[in-house]
Amino acid sequence: DVHKYGNASKGVSVVVFADQELRRLTYVPVTDGCEGLYVTSTLQGSRGGAVIAQAWATMLHLGDTGYMEHAKAIHNLHERYQEVVARIPGLRVLCPCHACIVPIVSDIYNIYAIASLLEDCGWNLFTGQYPPVLSICIGELHGEILDAFEADLRAAVAVLDKDPGYKPTGAAAVYGSTATTPAVLLEQVVRRYVDLKLSVKAATP
């Protein structure tokens, strides 16, 4: 996805195939339609070319040198955020990681409660399950908020030290409830969520 670390606008991804035979498997030909013969290189069909052109121009502008500089800066921040986690008793990085995400787990605290407390402070972080994990995805600007993140993370841990029974709220609470919810019911819930996202509000008279 070029919009993630390629510095382009969202809406452009790149798939690189090892050979032409693999690429041909993605073609979608239609030979029996009333509109005649039709073939597209992906299921998506036609796409706007503006974001593709913008992404290509961005990649040419930055070039190898620009992307290497960005990669070095992000790698440095990635290491520093791991050091922050290591300094806080009760928290640890889930596994050795070398990319851009720092996965945070705890053998003492409810990680979803920590995520909930950070959410209250304005942080928008990823949570996951199996195991319960809180992740921060590092970008170029995270150097400017490193101290604030450490302060808020320490404050969240302090809250749980005083109130071990703290119940997570908001988005973080969803993952906290999935462990005791049947898979069939969870599927119905997430399908209903999409229904709500796609629903159109009735016009007000």
PDB file of C-alpha atoms in Angstrom, residues 41-167:
ATOM      1  CA  SER A  41      -6.791  -6.855 -14.987  1.00  0.00           C
ATOM      2  CA  THR A  42      -8.489  -6.998 -11.566  1.00  0.00           C
ATOM      3  CA  LEU A  43     -11.912  -7.619 -10.039  1.00  0.00           C
ATOM      4  CA  GLN A  44     -12.163  -3.910  -9.398  1.00  0.00           C
ATOM      5  CA  GLY A  45     -12.548  -3.003 -13.053  1.00  0.00           C
ATOM      6  CA  SER A  46     -12.086   0.644 -14.001  1.00  0.00           C
ATOM      7  CA  ARG A  47     -10.279   2.918 -11.576  1.00  0.00           C
ATOM      8  CA  GLY A  48      -9.582   6.624 -11.313  1.00  0.00           C
ATOM      9  CA  GLY A  49      -6.149   7.474 -12.646  1.00  0.00           C
ATOM     10  CA  ALA A  50      -5.488  10.617 -10.594  1.00  0.00           C
ATOM     11  CA  VAL A  51      -4.326   8.867  -7.408  1.00  0.00           C
ATOM     12  CA  ILE A  52      -2.236   6.439  -9.458  1.00  0.00           C
ATOM     13  CA  ALA A  53      -0.483   9.316 -11.214  1.00  0.00           C
ATOM     14  CA  GLN A  54       0.026  11.118  -7.904  1.00  0.00           C
ATOM     15  CA  ALA A  55       1.540   8.011  -6.329  1.00  0.00           C
ATOM     16  CA  TRP A  56       3.878   7.467  -9.266  1.00  0.00           C
ATOM     17  CA  ALA A  57       4.987  11.100  -9.177  1.00  0.00           C
ATOM     18  CA  THR A  58       5.607  10.844  -5.425  1.00  0.00           C
ATOM     19  CA  MET A  59       7.739   7.729  -5.846  1.00  0.00           C
ATOM     20  CA  LEU A  60       9.788   9.360  -8.603  1.00  0.00           C
ATOM     21  CA  HIS A  61      10.238  12.504  -6.509  1.00  0.00           C
ATOM     22  CA  LEU A  62      11.497  10.678  -3.419  1.00  0.00           C
ATOM     23  CA  GLY A  63      13.483   8.015  -5.241  1.00  0.00           C
ATOM     24  CA  ASP A  64      15.758   5.467  -3.587  1.00  0.00           C
ATOM     25  CA  THR A  65      17.596   8.100  -1.548  1.00  0.00           C
ATOM     26  CA  GLY A  66      14.435   9.676  -0.158  1.00  0.00           C
ATOM     27  CA  TYR A  67      12.895   6.362   0.841  1.00  0.00           C
ATOM     28  CA  MET A  68      16.142   5.221   2.459  1.00  0.00           C
ATOM     29  CA  GLU A  69      16.205   8.372   4.587  1.00  0.00           C
ATOM     30  CA  HIS A  70      12.590   7.824   5.617  1.00  0.00           C
ATOM     31  CA  ALA A  71      13.288   4.176   6.433  1.00  0.00           C
ATOM     32  CA  LYS A  72      16.263   5.056   8.637  1.00  0.00           C
ATOM     33  CA  ALA A  73      14.271   7.685  10.525  1.00  0.00           C
ATOM     34  CA  ILE A  74      11.328   5.348  11.123  1.00  0.00           C
ATOM     35  CA  HIS A  75      13.624   2.494  12.172  1.00  0.00           C
ATOM     36  CA  ASN A  76      15.256   4.768  14.732  1.00  0.00           C
ATOM     37  CA  LEU A  77      11.846   5.755  16.125  1.00  0.00           C
ATOM     38  CA  HIS A  78      10.791   2.129  16.175  1.00  0.00           C
ATOM     39  CA  GLU A  79      13.759   1.292  18.393  1.00  0.00           C
ATOM     40  CA  ARG A  80      13.066   4.230  20.701  1.00  0.00           C
ATOM     41  CA  TYR A  81       9.413   3.249  21.205  1.00  0.00           C
ATOM     42  CA  GLN A  82      10.486  -0.274  22.133  1.00  0.00           C
ATOM     43  CA  GLU A  83      12.846   1.230  24.698  1.00  0.00           C
ATOM     44  CA  VAL A  84       9.919   3.185  26.177  1.00  0.00           C
ATOM     45  CA  VAL A  85       7.931  -0.022  26.655  1.00  0.00           C
ATOM     46  CA  ALA A  86      10.933  -1.791  28.189  1.00  0.00           C
ATOM     47  CA  ARG A  87      11.289   1.004  30.778  1.00  0.00           C
ATOM     48  CA  ILE A  88       7.781   0.519  32.165  1.00  0.00           C
ATOM     49  CA  PRO A  89       7.446  -2.365  34.663  1.00  0.00           C
ATOM     50  CA  GLY A  90       4.669  -4.791  33.768  1.00  0.00           C
ATOM     51  CA  LEU A  91       4.796  -4.114  30.045  1.00  0.00           C
ATOM     52  CA  ARG A  92       6.861  -5.775  27.349  1.00  0.00           C
ATOM     53  CA  VAL A  93       7.164  -5.946  23.587  1.00  0.00           C
ATOM     54  CA  LEU A  94       5.437  -9.105  22.384  1.00  0.00           C
ATOM     55  CA  CYS A  95       8.255 -10.339  20.161  1.00  0.00           C
ATOM     56  CA  PRO A  96      11.424  -9.159  18.426  1.00  0.00           C
ATOM     57  CA  CYS A  97      10.172  -6.867  15.685  1.00  0.00           C
ATOM     58  CA  HIS A  98      12.080  -5.097  12.977  1.00  0.00           C
ATOM     59  CA  ALA A  99       9.403  -3.375  10.919  1.00  0.00           C
ATOM     60  CA  CYS A 100       7.180  -0.444  11.892  1.00  0.00           C
ATOM     61  CA  ILE A 101       4.770  -1.801  14.494  1.00  0.00           C
ATOM     62  CA  VAL A 102       5.489  -2.115  18.221  1.00  0.00           C
ATOM     63  CA  PRO A 103       3.203  -4.780  19.786  1.00  0.00           C
ATOM     64  CA  ILE A 104       2.741  -4.263  23.532  1.00  0.00           C
ATOM     65  CA  VAL A 105       1.550  -6.997  25.896  1.00  0.00           C
ATOM     66  CA  SER A 106       1.421  -7.521  29.637  1.00  0.00           C
ATOM     67  CA  ASP A 107       1.438 -10.504  31.973  1.00  0.00           C
ATOM     68  CA  ILE A 108       0.093  -8.315  34.786  1.00  0.00           C
ATOM     69  CA  TYR A 109      -2.310  -5.736  33.388  1.00  0.00           C
ATOM     70  CA  ASN A 110      -5.419  -5.942  31.212  1.00  0.00           C
ATOM     71  CA  ILE A 111      -3.966  -4.613  27.964  1.00  0.00           C
ATOM     72  CA  TYR A 112      -7.431  -3.565  26.760  1.00  0.00           C
ATOM     73  CA  ALA A 113      -7.832  -1.431  29.872  1.00  0.00           C
ATOM     74  CA  ILE A 114      -4.555   0.293  29.020  1.00  0.00           C
ATOM     75  CA  ALA A 115      -5.779   0.809  25.460  1.00  0.00           C
ATOM     76  CA  SER A 116      -9.019   2.275  26.808  1.00  0.00           C
ATOM     77  CA  LEU A 117      -7.185   4.722  29.059  1.00  0.00           C
ATOM     78  CA  LEU A 118      -4.928   5.785  26.186  1.00  0.00           C
ATOM     79  CA  GLU A 119      -7.995   6.216  23.985  1.00  0.00           C
ATOM     80  CA  ASP A 120      -9.388   8.614  26.582  1.00  0.00           C
ATOM     81  CA  CYS A 121      -6.174  10.635  26.179  1.00  0.00           C
ATOM     82  CA  GLY A 122      -6.725  10.906  22.424  1.00  0.00           C
ATOM     83  CA  TRP A 123      -4.549   8.031  21.206  1.00  0.00           C
ATOM     84  CA  ASN A 124      -5.831   5.954  18.290  1.00  0.00           C
ATOM     85  CA  LEU A 125      -4.052   2.608  18.632  1.00  0.00           C
ATOM     86  CA  PHE A 126      -4.568  -0.913  17.337  1.00  0.00           C
ATOM     87  CA  THR A 127      -5.738  -3.723  19.589  1.00  0.00           C
ATOM     88  CA  GLY A 128      -5.742  -7.414  18.751  1.00  0.00           C
ATOM     89  CA  GLN A 129      -6.398 -10.820  20.230  1.00  0.00           C
ATOM     90  CA  TYR A 130      -4.652 -14.198  20.555  1.00  0.00           C
ATOM     91  CA  PRO A 131      -2.810 -12.900  22.506  1.00  0.00           C
ATOM     92  CA  PRO A 132      -4.348  -9.656  23.800  1.00  0.00           C
ATOM     93  CA  VAL A 133      -2.119  -6.955  22.358  1.00  0.00           C
ATOM     94  CA  LEU A 134      -1.912  -3.199  21.967  1.00  0.00           C
ATOM     95  CA  SER A 135       0.089  -1.972  18.981  1.00  0.00           C
ATOM     96  CA  ILE A 136       1.413   1.362  17.834  1.00  0.00           C
ATOM     97  CA  CYS A 137       2.227   1.828  14.169  1.00  0.00           C
ATOM     98  CA  ILE A 138       5.277   4.083  13.854  1.00  0.00           C
ATOM     99  CA  GLY A 139       5.374   6.894  11.302  1.00  0.00           C
ATOM    100  CA  GLU A 140       7.738   9.747  10.560  1.00  0.00           C
ATOM    101  CA  LEU A 141       6.021  12.187  12.935  1.00  0.00           C
ATOM    102  CA  HIS A 142       6.002   9.906  15.955  1.00  0.00           C
ATOM    103  CA  GLY A 143       9.258  11.432  17.164  1.00  0.00           C
ATOM    104  CA  GLU A 144       7.335  14.578  18.077  1.00  0.00           C
ATOM    105  CA  ILE A 145       4.962  12.693  20.397  1.00  0.00           C
ATOM    106  CA  LEU A 146       7.293  10.100  21.915  1.00  0.00           C
ATOM    107  CA  ASP A 147       7.522  11.824  25.322  1.00  0.00           C
ATOM    108  CA  ALA A 148       3.758  12.345  25.447  1.00  0.00           C
ATOM    109  CA  PHE A 149       3.171   8.682  24.632  1.00  0.00           C
ATOM    110  CA  GLU A 150       5.491   7.527  27.390  1.00  0.00           C
ATOM    111  CA  ALA A 151       3.851   9.857  29.904  1.00  0.00           C
ATOM    112  CA  ASP A 152       0.333   8.697  29.007  1.00  0.00           C
ATOM    113  CA  LEU A 153       1.366   5.035  28.968  1.00  0.00           C
ATOM    114  CA  ARG A 154       2.901   5.366  32.430  1.00  0.00           C
ATOM    115  CA  ALA A 155      -0.224   7.161  33.656  1.00  0.00           C
ATOM    116  CA  ALA A 156      -2.444   4.350  32.343  1.00  0.00           C
ATOM    117  CA  VAL A 157      -0.374   1.763  34.195  1.00  0.00           C
ATOM    118  CA  ALA A 158      -0.582   3.890  37.346  1.00  0.00           C
ATOM    119  CA  VAL A 159      -4.383   3.927  37.093  1.00  0.00           C
ATOM    120  CA  LEU A 160      -4.465   0.129  36.951  1.00  0.00           C
ATOM    121  CA  ASP A 161      -2.099  -0.111  39.899  1.00  0.00           C
ATOM    122  CA  LYS A 162      -4.638   1.868  41.926  1.00  0.00           C
ATOM    123  CA  ASP A 163      -7.720   0.246  40.370  1.00  0.00           C
ATOM    124  CA  PRO A 164      -6.951  -3.289  39.077  1.00  0.00           C
ATOM    125  CA  GLY A 165     -10.625  -3.845  38.308  1.00  0.00           C
ATOM    126  CA  TYR A 166     -10.875  -0.940  35.876  1.00  0.00           C
ATOM    127  CA  LYS A 167     -13.238  -1.850  33.033  1.00  0.00           C
TER     128      LYS A 167
END
